[in-house]
């Protein structure tokens, strides 16, 4: 073997003898064999031993990232082939560790822990390397250069997608843990390594000013949010739609949906009263927001993204790479707030900015017909600076708040419809991002009184049918896997919950817009665009004939197993079914000639098996929340009063909860208190006649 060859069994030229390039007078120059070497590495890094990863570790040992790849990214921009190969190699090197190793000790060829440690340390270094604003500016400038072209070639599309994938990998990379303050040596060394990473008085990034926040503020300050929306408006958007969805998910990491809703409420209310102060400190509401673990089912459900490397013509680049990335880590929210990326001039108080905020509010309230043409752009930072301005959680929340508005007005409808088309064509694509987009963002539409025209492709019967089909499939798969004693059901349950929640949020949004068709707000009808209002009317009529959607919730209630499925999942099914019933009742009342009978549908719930699920959910009435309790009592009222079957409710599972409510002074509406008393009286009568019930449940 040639002595100038790495002894890793891959026949790759040794970089120590044939370097990719070299620095000369503070500028990087590539070697003659640079492109050949890059192509060889890209080809062989996908075929290395998946257990030991020798080539990847060799490149890490040689510090190729900092010595060659990042300098090539910055200085070699006029040679597209080399630039594209460099970006491609960076993408492969920065793939999440979970995509590369198997830490399951039960696997025959599990990756050794020391290799996992090496790869993790490299990801720490990679994230820190991209905190240099010059690097991120180079990436975004190159992306912007593609937007000015009239027609992109396949190579151009590949390069765009790889650049977005690189940003995705860096945003997903973990941060180096903050050392124990008691360990003086570690603290000093950590501070020294991060002295150029933050423009603050602290020696290392704090929890509130993390590397992730610094990266997001840097990327948003350079216009990544607008760039993504512009990419979604191109004819080649199918190349990078999935990657954009993944990026948006990473933007909203650790952002509960309730926090964004509260910020939007404060912003809309302040705008409507003409108090457009850019320093209103809306983000203070985050300090009082609900615990994300309790507040949003989404954060628990969305956990299994698939990193898709769609490289256009390169079929050998492994189209999908699976990983157990937790979407609860991707608590989605994007913000380009009223206090935008603050420049040294601090011009956020300018009259022009206030005018732009008024313009946005007029669009939201429906008083203007145009879209966000004058959306407030952040002033770009001076990228010759060595530091990125400090970014706190509140700063990022503000950025994500306004990105939410901008995205819903200009990109949400396009992205959802594009992902739906691709999912219909490619079965292997991961569905969690599509489901998450439905679940997370539809909550904001009615809050913002968004016009139907911005959701015209979202409120489509094909999407609802797809959600129903996927829910059926996931339900059946979960049931089949639950019969296997060794099966790991947590991941499947998360995906099932995400699917159910997507249907629930879809129906809730449809219900809000259905109500608005017959109710006028102070700004006029919520739908406003009468030519699009037909979408809502059609969806209502379709619901009456969607037999599978109605049967889905019955099936899930019947198959519920408390030993393998959580109470949260049960509540998701109950609330989704409740919203469906509201829509069916409203559709029936406005279509007297309809052949659908809600009472006939409700009779399917008149079984002990189904009602026992409602009784199980009612046992936690103290922690359920008003909405869930209302969903349960509404069904009990239908069964006991509307259908005349109170005998089905005279069961210990209900009587125990009723007794605790009455004895504990639990607040009940008059209707629900009357229902409880009615069931109690029926239970007492049944006991007196048949002796079937324990008197301890009815003594009260």
XYZ file of C-alpha atoms in Angstrom:
700
model
C 0.000 0.000 0.000
C 1.187 3.514 -0.729
C 2.767 4.926 2.451
C 0.886 8.142 1.742
C -2.427 6.443 2.318
C -4.507 6.300 5.456
C -4.375 2.837 6.978
C -8.112 2.621 7.455
C -8.781 0.211 4.601
C -10.288 2.902 2.413
C -7.364 3.855 0.149
C -7.877 7.546 0.888
C -4.964 9.970 0.308
C -3.525 11.042 3.643
C -4.358 14.689 4.300
C -1.058 15.157 6.111
C 0.777 14.511 2.805
C -1.794 15.840 0.339
C -3.623 18.657 2.155
C -6.842 20.128 0.827
C -5.230 23.519 0.952
C -3.128 25.866 3.040
C -3.135 29.354 4.555
C -0.867 32.020 3.098
C -0.913 35.623 4.271
C -4.219 35.152 6.110
C -5.945 33.663 3.090
C -6.731 30.050 2.278
C -5.563 28.501 -1.005
C -6.741 25.103 -2.237
C -4.473 22.398 -3.619
C -4.691 21.014 -7.145
C -6.184 17.730 -5.926
C -8.651 19.370 -3.562
C -11.831 18.492 -5.506
C -10.705 14.911 -6.124
C -9.933 14.413 -2.466
C -13.243 15.927 -1.351
C -15.191 13.682 -3.702
C -13.347 10.602 -2.432
C -14.052 11.495 1.170
C -17.737 12.145 0.444
C -18.000 8.825 -1.323
C -16.189 6.742 1.291
C -17.565 8.355 4.430
C -20.941 6.756 3.611
C -19.391 3.313 3.256
C -17.214 3.181 6.343
C -17.658 0.692 9.171
C -20.847 1.833 10.972
C -19.563 0.527 14.298
C -16.130 2.168 14.527
C -16.473 5.029 11.993
C -12.698 5.071 11.249
C -12.680 7.673 8.473
C -14.890 10.106 10.344
C -12.744 9.806 13.456
C -9.568 10.272 11.418
C -10.929 13.498 9.949
C -11.874 14.643 13.438
C -8.380 13.835 14.710
C -6.807 15.889 11.886
C -9.140 18.788 12.764
C -10.265 19.079 9.137
C -13.280 21.119 10.233
C -11.312 24.120 11.487
C -8.141 23.760 9.407
C -9.708 23.201 6.003
C -13.480 22.983 5.658
C -14.539 26.220 7.335
C -11.752 28.252 5.649
C -12.802 26.739 2.305
C -16.386 27.699 3.068
C -15.345 31.306 3.622
C -12.676 31.834 0.962
C -13.475 29.410 -1.873
C -16.834 30.702 -3.054
C -16.174 31.240 -6.742
C -15.575 27.568 -7.486
C -19.046 26.008 -7.197
C -17.936 22.379 -7.485
C -15.462 22.670 -4.629
C -17.851 24.763 -2.554
C -20.670 22.232 -3.036
C -18.410 19.281 -2.141
C -17.202 21.141 0.934
C -20.738 21.803 2.131
C -21.698 18.195 1.440
C -18.808 16.907 3.558
C -19.717 19.329 6.344
C -23.258 17.953 6.310
C -22.035 14.369 6.645
C -19.556 15.262 9.378
C -22.131 17.155 11.464
C -24.898 14.563 11.316
C -26.363 14.000 14.814
C -24.596 11.341 16.818
C -27.879 9.474 17.141
C -27.869 8.959 13.375
C -24.418 7.379 13.434
C -24.208 5.108 16.439
C -26.202 2.466 18.240
C -25.900 2.719 22.004
C -28.316 -0.148 22.588
C -26.273 -2.752 24.433
C -28.633 -5.454 23.239
C -27.449 -4.876 19.668
C -24.679 -7.238 18.600
C -22.495 -4.484 17.154
C -23.249 -1.624 19.544
C -20.953 1.385 19.192
C -18.349 1.556 21.983
C -18.836 4.356 24.468
C -15.464 5.949 23.786
C -16.415 6.391 20.105
C -19.711 7.962 21.113
C -17.729 10.305 23.354
C -15.380 11.281 20.515
C -18.259 12.021 18.148
C -20.112 13.998 20.804
C -17.046 16.109 21.572
C -16.722 16.862 17.871
C -20.332 18.071 17.758
C -19.575 20.425 20.656
C -16.653 21.829 18.677
C -18.707 22.108 15.493
C -21.422 24.147 17.189
C -18.836 26.487 18.677
C -17.093 26.869 15.309
C -20.300 28.112 13.687
C -20.756 30.816 16.301
C -18.456 32.889 14.085
C -20.776 35.360 12.273
C -18.498 35.314 9.217
C -19.254 31.619 8.689
C -23.015 32.001 8.957
C -22.951 35.080 6.744
C -21.089 33.101 4.083
C -23.752 30.395 4.136
C -26.670 32.817 3.947
C -25.039 34.992 1.283
C -24.558 31.903 -0.854
C -28.194 30.915 -0.344
C -29.336 34.394 -1.299
C -27.236 34.249 -4.439
C -29.373 31.356 -5.702
C -32.575 33.356 -5.279
C -31.524 35.922 -7.868
C -31.100 33.274 -10.553
C -33.933 32.874 -13.011
C -33.581 29.089 -13.173
C -31.727 26.778 -10.823
C -29.942 23.696 -12.090
C -30.085 20.369 -10.273
C -26.621 21.070 -8.866
C -27.854 24.440 -7.591
C -30.840 22.793 -5.922
C -28.553 20.232 -4.315
C -26.315 22.991 -2.988
C -29.281 24.916 -1.535
C -30.549 21.816 0.210
C -27.113 20.918 1.582
C -26.621 24.439 2.940
C -29.980 24.209 4.722
C -29.074 20.757 6.020
C -25.827 22.155 7.387
C -27.708 24.851 9.307
C -30.100 22.183 10.564
C -27.264 19.966 11.812
C -25.560 22.830 13.628
C -28.786 23.971 15.280
C -29.445 20.419 16.390
C -25.908 19.866 17.685
C -25.653 19.710 21.488
C -23.984 22.406 23.522
C -20.928 21.714 25.621
C -22.105 21.175 29.207
C -21.328 23.982 31.605
C -18.656 22.699 34.008
C -19.164 22.426 37.733
C -18.325 25.826 39.295
C -16.407 24.033 42.030
C -13.981 22.658 39.441
C -11.711 25.691 39.025
C -9.496 24.205 36.322
C -12.425 23.168 34.155
C -14.094 26.513 34.604
C -10.982 28.429 33.539
C -10.371 26.240 30.490
C -14.007 26.424 29.450
C -14.047 30.198 29.783
C -10.889 30.468 27.720
C -12.328 28.364 24.921
C -15.467 30.468 24.778
C -13.996 33.931 25.299
C -14.748 34.825 21.690
C -18.207 33.272 21.572
C -20.281 35.743 23.530
C -20.360 39.486 23.932
C -21.225 39.504 27.582
C -19.630 39.805 30.980
C -19.926 36.096 31.692
C -17.061 33.797 30.890
C -19.278 31.177 29.312
C -22.783 30.983 27.896
C -25.391 30.796 30.605
C -28.647 28.873 30.531
C -30.527 32.024 29.555
C -27.947 33.047 26.929
C -27.056 29.736 25.348
C -25.133 28.961 22.196
C -28.423 27.993 20.556
C -29.848 31.422 21.303
C -26.708 33.102 19.975
C -26.946 31.119 16.756
C -30.631 31.867 16.291
C -30.166 35.582 16.864
C -27.255 35.619 14.444
C -29.182 33.703 11.766
C -32.325 35.775 12.171
C -30.299 38.958 12.175
C -28.934 37.965 8.780
C -32.401 37.267 7.403
C -32.695 33.471 7.524
C -36.424 33.690 8.250
C -37.207 35.719 5.142
C -34.855 33.564 3.090
C -36.796 30.417 4.035
C -40.085 32.009 3.023
C -38.568 33.112 -0.288
C -37.321 29.584 -0.923
C -40.853 28.292 -0.364
C -42.087 30.616 -3.100
C -39.785 29.137 -5.755
C -40.840 26.493 -8.256
C -38.138 24.097 -6.954
C -39.434 24.148 -3.377
C -39.968 20.397 -3.298
C -36.161 19.959 -3.058
C -35.953 21.658 0.335
C -39.495 21.695 1.789
C -38.744 18.899 4.277
C -35.491 20.531 5.363
C -37.268 23.850 5.935
C -39.846 22.062 8.090
C -37.014 20.585 10.156
C -35.387 23.994 10.522
C -38.614 25.595 11.690
C -39.021 22.809 14.236
C -35.540 23.588 15.562
C -36.368 27.292 15.748
C -39.189 26.515 18.155
C -37.072 24.348 20.407
C -38.173 24.764 24.039
C -40.956 27.179 23.111
C -44.353 26.091 24.542
C -47.229 27.036 22.303
C -48.930 28.837 25.211
C -45.993 31.225 25.542
C -46.256 32.295 21.912
C -50.028 32.642 22.265
C -49.640 34.957 25.257
C -47.042 37.058 23.477
C -49.309 37.335 20.440
C -52.224 38.339 22.655
C -50.240 41.102 24.301
C -48.896 42.305 20.979
C -52.300 42.323 19.257
C -53.986 44.026 22.207
C -51.301 46.691 22.453
C -51.512 47.282 18.706
C -55.298 47.540 18.692
C -55.161 50.261 21.357
C -52.545 52.191 19.324
C -49.809 51.674 21.867
C -47.096 50.515 19.531
C -44.173 50.649 21.909
C -41.265 48.566 20.739
C -39.946 48.163 24.278
C -43.185 46.809 25.764
C -41.329 43.815 27.199
C -43.975 41.363 26.047
C -41.589 38.559 26.781
C -42.134 38.960 30.551
C -45.152 36.720 30.146
C -42.791 33.781 29.663
C -41.870 33.981 33.315
C -45.473 33.198 34.222
C -46.261 30.703 31.470
C -47.403 27.184 32.231
C -44.957 24.360 32.636
C -44.344 23.067 29.104
C -44.541 19.513 30.379
C -48.137 20.124 31.406
C -49.235 22.816 29.032
C -48.946 21.308 25.591
C -49.387 17.776 24.394
C -47.370 18.652 21.336
C -44.166 18.965 23.275
C -44.531 15.421 24.523
C -45.743 13.936 21.278
C -43.443 15.186 18.585
C -40.251 13.317 19.188
C -39.229 11.320 16.189
C -38.000 13.419 13.304
C -36.323 11.775 10.376
C -33.297 13.561 8.995
C -33.879 13.468 5.276
C -30.971 14.198 3.003
C -32.650 14.707 -0.326
C -29.791 15.301 -2.714
C -31.669 15.437 -5.967
C -29.810 13.391 -8.519
C -27.435 11.713 -6.023
C -29.284 8.520 -5.194
C -26.265 7.118 -3.363
C -26.418 9.680 -0.580
C -28.755 7.702 1.632
C -32.089 9.439 1.239
C -33.179 8.883 4.828
C -31.271 8.614 8.066
C -33.301 7.735 11.149
C -32.595 9.039 14.610
C -34.312 9.199 17.973
C -34.259 12.979 18.107
C -36.820 14.274 20.555
C -39.216 16.786 19.145
C -39.939 17.945 22.633
C -36.404 19.302 22.268
C -37.708 21.102 19.203
C -40.243 23.185 21.062
C -41.161 25.158 18.088
C -41.474 28.832 17.915
C -39.893 31.404 15.736
C -39.529 34.968 16.402
C -38.671 38.107 14.700
C -40.122 40.371 17.295
C -40.950 44.004 17.560
C -37.555 44.331 19.216
C -35.725 42.871 16.267
C -32.057 42.082 16.014
C -30.770 45.198 17.711
C -27.956 46.987 15.969
C -25.428 49.304 17.509
C -27.545 52.223 16.296
C -30.513 50.938 18.307
C -33.050 52.293 15.847
C -35.922 50.114 17.088
C -37.764 53.210 18.284
C -37.961 54.809 14.847
C -41.350 55.999 13.527
C -40.894 53.755 10.501
C -40.812 50.669 12.721
C -44.015 51.771 14.461
C -45.679 52.289 11.092
C -44.668 48.782 10.052
C -46.169 47.331 13.221
C -49.438 49.142 12.501
C -49.340 47.787 8.959
C -49.018 44.213 10.236
C -51.870 44.661 12.709
C -54.151 45.961 9.966
C -53.432 42.876 7.918
C -54.208 40.569 10.835
C -57.485 42.308 11.671
C -58.641 41.980 8.084
C -58.751 45.686 7.353
C -56.216 45.361 4.538
C -56.202 42.971 1.590
C -52.477 42.828 0.984
C -49.943 40.460 2.520
C -46.903 41.337 4.543
C -45.147 43.387 1.894
C -43.666 45.817 4.392
C -42.682 43.273 6.982
C -40.144 44.756 9.357
C -36.639 43.627 8.418
C -33.927 43.464 11.081
C -30.919 45.600 10.455
C -27.908 43.440 9.652
C -25.117 43.431 12.178
C -21.608 44.478 11.299
C -20.190 41.049 10.528
C -16.609 42.211 10.856
C -17.271 42.185 14.573
C -15.792 39.341 16.537
C -18.796 38.771 18.766
C -22.465 37.932 18.429
C -24.647 40.119 20.699
C -25.987 38.276 23.721
C -29.356 36.640 23.191
C -31.639 35.653 26.061
C -34.659 33.376 25.977
C -36.905 36.431 25.920
C -35.053 37.833 22.898
C -35.570 34.581 21.007
C -39.211 34.399 22.072
C -39.770 37.836 20.599
C -38.104 36.788 17.355
C -40.224 33.671 17.161
C -43.425 35.541 17.900
C -43.149 37.691 14.812
C -41.818 34.857 12.715
C -45.041 33.042 13.601
C -47.051 35.897 12.107
C -44.818 36.191 9.058
C -44.759 32.444 8.454
C -48.542 32.047 8.748
C -49.100 34.899 6.305
C -46.515 33.945 3.718
C -45.340 30.359 3.971
C -47.459 28.078 6.144
C -50.091 27.220 3.558
C -47.420 26.478 0.935
C -45.292 24.327 3.218
C -48.204 22.225 4.500
C -49.569 21.570 1.021
C -46.103 20.734 -0.357
C -45.340 18.306 2.451
C -48.729 16.674 1.954
C -48.024 16.154 -1.736
C -44.631 14.623 -1.015
C -46.043 12.336 1.672
C -48.621 11.058 -0.790
C -45.858 10.285 -3.295
C -43.125 8.963 -0.983
C -44.143 6.526 1.703
C -40.690 6.542 3.324
C -40.800 10.223 4.317
C -41.210 10.908 8.003
C -44.623 12.296 8.845
C -43.924 13.832 12.224
C -42.988 17.276 10.872
C -46.165 17.506 8.810
C -48.258 16.488 11.819
C -46.407 18.928 14.029
C -47.001 21.832 11.643
C -50.734 21.081 11.797
C -50.743 20.687 15.568
C -48.630 23.684 16.513
C -49.523 26.495 14.140
C -53.262 26.039 13.652
C -53.715 27.215 17.230
C -52.643 30.708 16.209
C -54.902 31.142 13.188
C -58.153 31.976 14.970
C -56.283 33.918 17.652
C -54.908 36.177 14.916
C -58.249 36.231 13.058
C -56.328 35.096 10.024
C -58.158 35.180 6.724
C -59.162 31.917 5.102
C -57.137 32.730 1.992
C -53.948 32.138 3.984
C -55.175 28.608 4.794
C -56.992 27.732 1.581
C -54.885 24.619 0.923
C -54.796 23.580 4.587
C -58.570 23.313 4.870
C -58.684 20.618 2.263
C -60.578 17.362 2.621
C -57.584 15.446 1.245
C -55.462 16.543 4.210
C -58.130 15.526 6.712
C -58.520 12.171 4.993
C -54.756 11.672 5.120
C -54.675 12.474 8.839
C -57.474 9.972 9.410
C -55.764 7.257 7.376
C -52.483 7.714 9.231
C -54.245 7.633 12.589
C -55.923 4.355 11.680
C -52.620 2.874 10.601
C -50.765 4.001 13.710
C -53.573 2.690 15.922
C -53.434 -0.717 14.291
C -49.625 -0.826 14.421
C -49.620 0.083 18.091
C -52.196 -2.584 18.881
C -50.186 -5.220 17.004
C -46.916 -4.228 18.693
C -48.535 -4.164 22.139
C -49.077 -7.908 21.831
C -45.302 -8.420 21.672
C -43.834 -8.576 25.147
C -40.433 -7.202 24.096
C -41.712 -4.312 21.983
C -40.781 -0.720 22.869
C -44.054 1.177 22.626
C -42.994 4.653 23.785
C -42.015 5.931 20.366
C -45.129 4.519 18.729
C -47.352 6.033 21.407
C -45.749 9.463 20.898
C -46.417 9.296 17.173
C -49.972 8.107 17.748
C -50.611 10.960 20.158
C -49.168 13.444 17.690
C -51.517 12.164 14.995
C -54.570 12.389 17.259
C -53.598 15.896 18.364
C -53.141 16.985 14.750
C -56.707 15.881 13.995
C -57.961 17.624 17.125
C -56.267 20.941 16.307
C -57.431 20.675 12.706
C -61.029 20.174 13.830
C -60.737 22.940 16.427
C -59.542 25.408 13.792
C -62.287 24.275 11.442
C -64.820 24.725 14.236
C -63.623 28.284 14.926
C -63.900 29.245 11.279
C -67.255 27.501 11.000
C -68.549 29.621 13.863
C -67.168 32.745 12.242
C -69.247 32.079 9.153
C -72.323 32.877 11.212
C -70.827 35.328 13.713
C -69.476 38.829 13.126
C -66.612 40.268 15.143
C -65.724 43.932 15.589
C -63.531 43.649 12.492
C -66.207 41.880 10.456
C -66.595 38.182 9.753
C -63.537 36.198 10.676
C -63.511 34.494 7.278
C -63.869 37.864 5.499
C -62.843 36.449 2.137
C -66.191 35.218 0.918
C -64.736 33.498 -2.139
C -62.752 31.224 0.209
C -65.602 30.731 2.662
C -66.888 27.954 0.421
C -63.909 25.873 1.619
C -65.333 25.845 5.127
C -68.851 25.004 3.962
C -67.520 22.127 1.887
C -65.484 20.802 4.783
C -68.586 20.823 6.986
C -70.540 18.848 4.427
C -67.675 16.375 3.982
C -67.569 15.701 7.717
C -71.081 14.296 7.625
C -70.060 11.589 5.168
C -66.589 10.839 6.587
C -67.580 7.596 8.252
C -63.967 6.554 8.901
C -63.204 9.674 10.930
C -66.132 8.994 13.245
C -65.176 5.344 13.602
C -61.553 6.236 14.349
C -62.290 7.643 17.793
C -64.624 4.779 18.619
C -61.879 2.334 17.706
C -59.269 4.154 19.772
C -61.558 4.321 22.796
C -62.401 0.657 22.488
C -58.744 -0.380 22.192
C -57.469 1.864 24.982
C -55.288 -0.005 27.443
C -54.193 1.835 30.573
C -51.197 -0.464 31.013
C -49.627 0.520 27.687
C -51.237 3.877 26.887
C -51.191 7.067 28.900
C -54.055 9.035 30.362
C -52.976 12.013 28.229
C -53.561 9.963 25.094
C -57.042 9.018 26.339
C -57.858 12.681 26.957
C -56.600 13.567 23.463
C -59.022 11.083 21.913
C -61.932 12.304 24.046
C -61.335 15.978 23.242
C -60.873 15.297 19.515
C -64.144 13.351 19.433
C -65.866 16.180 21.312
C -64.815 18.757 18.722
C -65.991 16.450 15.935
C -69.398 16.185 17.611
C -69.649 19.981 17.796
C -68.934 20.255 14.079
C -71.414 17.512 13.213
C -74.146 19.112 15.296
C -73.529 22.500 13.722
C -73.486 21.039 10.217
C -76.750 19.195 10.910
C -78.458 22.335 12.231
C -77.495 24.314 9.116
C -78.355 21.510 6.699
C -81.887 20.341 7.531
C -81.970 18.144 4.437
C -78.881 16.220 5.546
C -79.310 12.476 5.974
C -76.800 12.340 8.814
C -78.260 11.791 12.297
C -76.071 12.735 15.253
C -78.195 10.701 17.658
C -77.566 7.559 15.645
C -73.854 8.194 15.893
C -74.069 8.782 19.650
C -75.708 5.394 20.143
C -72.351 3.797 19.331
C -71.088 5.200 22.633
C -73.798 3.458 24.626
C -71.609 0.544 25.642
C -69.929 -0.158 28.969
C -66.553 -0.490 27.287
C -66.642 2.966 25.718
C -68.147 4.665 28.763
C -65.605 3.071 31.070
C -62.952 5.070 29.192
C -64.805 8.270 30.019
C -65.044 7.150 33.617
C -61.298 6.485 33.654
C -60.589 9.999 32.363
C -63.006 11.526 34.904
C -61.099 10.003 37.814
C -58.504 12.783 37.407
C -61.070 15.584 37.314
C -58.932 17.693 39.656
C -56.043 17.873 37.154
C -57.902 17.500 33.865
C -58.654 21.138 33.309
C -62.043 22.682 32.461
C -62.030 21.757 28.768
C -61.404 18.036 29.268
C -63.993 17.829 32.056
C -66.485 19.641 29.843
C -65.859 17.132 27.026
C -66.526 14.237 29.411
C -69.684 15.713 30.936
C -71.035 16.615 27.506
C -70.855 12.973 26.431
C -72.392 11.835 29.722
C -75.242 14.296 29.189
C -75.838 12.932 25.691
C -75.953 9.380 27.007
C -77.953 9.972 30.167
C -80.402 12.629 28.995
C -80.554 12.923 25.201
C -80.533 9.166 24.603
C -82.337 8.251 27.825
C -79.726 5.765 29.081
C -78.857 6.940 32.616
C -78.552 3.290 33.648
C -75.259 3.119 31.781
C -73.874 5.878 34.004
C -74.901 4.167 37.248
C -71.526 2.534 37.486
C -68.979 2.634 40.267
C -66.353 4.292 38.024
C -68.643 7.347 37.651
C -70.199 7.299 41.115
C -66.819 7.421 42.848
C -65.852 10.564 40.914
C -69.283 12.175 41.419
C -69.097 11.564 45.164
C -65.598 13.086 45.412
C -66.760 16.133 43.450
C -69.731 16.756 45.715
C -67.963 16.026 48.996
C -64.823 17.935 48.005
C -66.656 21.094 46.941
C -65.370 20.867 43.375
C -66.688 23.759 41.274
C -69.366 22.560 38.851
C -71.645 24.369 36.459
C -75.361 24.138 37.159
C -75.897 21.774 34.212
C -73.240 19.319 35.335
C -74.389 19.474 38.971
C -77.933 18.687 37.866
C -76.634 15.784 35.799
C -74.728 14.362 38.775
C -77.764 14.631 41.050
C -79.908 12.976 38.393
C -77.487 10.043 38.062
C -77.219 9.745 41.838
C -80.996 9.511 42.160
C -81.144 6.894 39.404
C -78.397 4.919 41.128
C -80.268 5.037 44.411
C -83.464 3.814 42.732
C -81.576 0.986 41.034
C -80.029 -0.034 44.326
C -83.372 -0.053 46.090
C -84.943 -2.222 43.397
C -82.097 -4.557 42.531
C -79.371 -4.064 45.147
C -76.769 -3.896 42.400
C -74.749 -0.941 43.715
C -72.787 -0.389 46.905
C -74.674 2.053 49.137
C -71.392 3.824 50.018
C -71.416 5.407 46.568
C -74.835 6.997 47.002
C -75.067 7.944 50.671
C -74.415 11.572 49.794
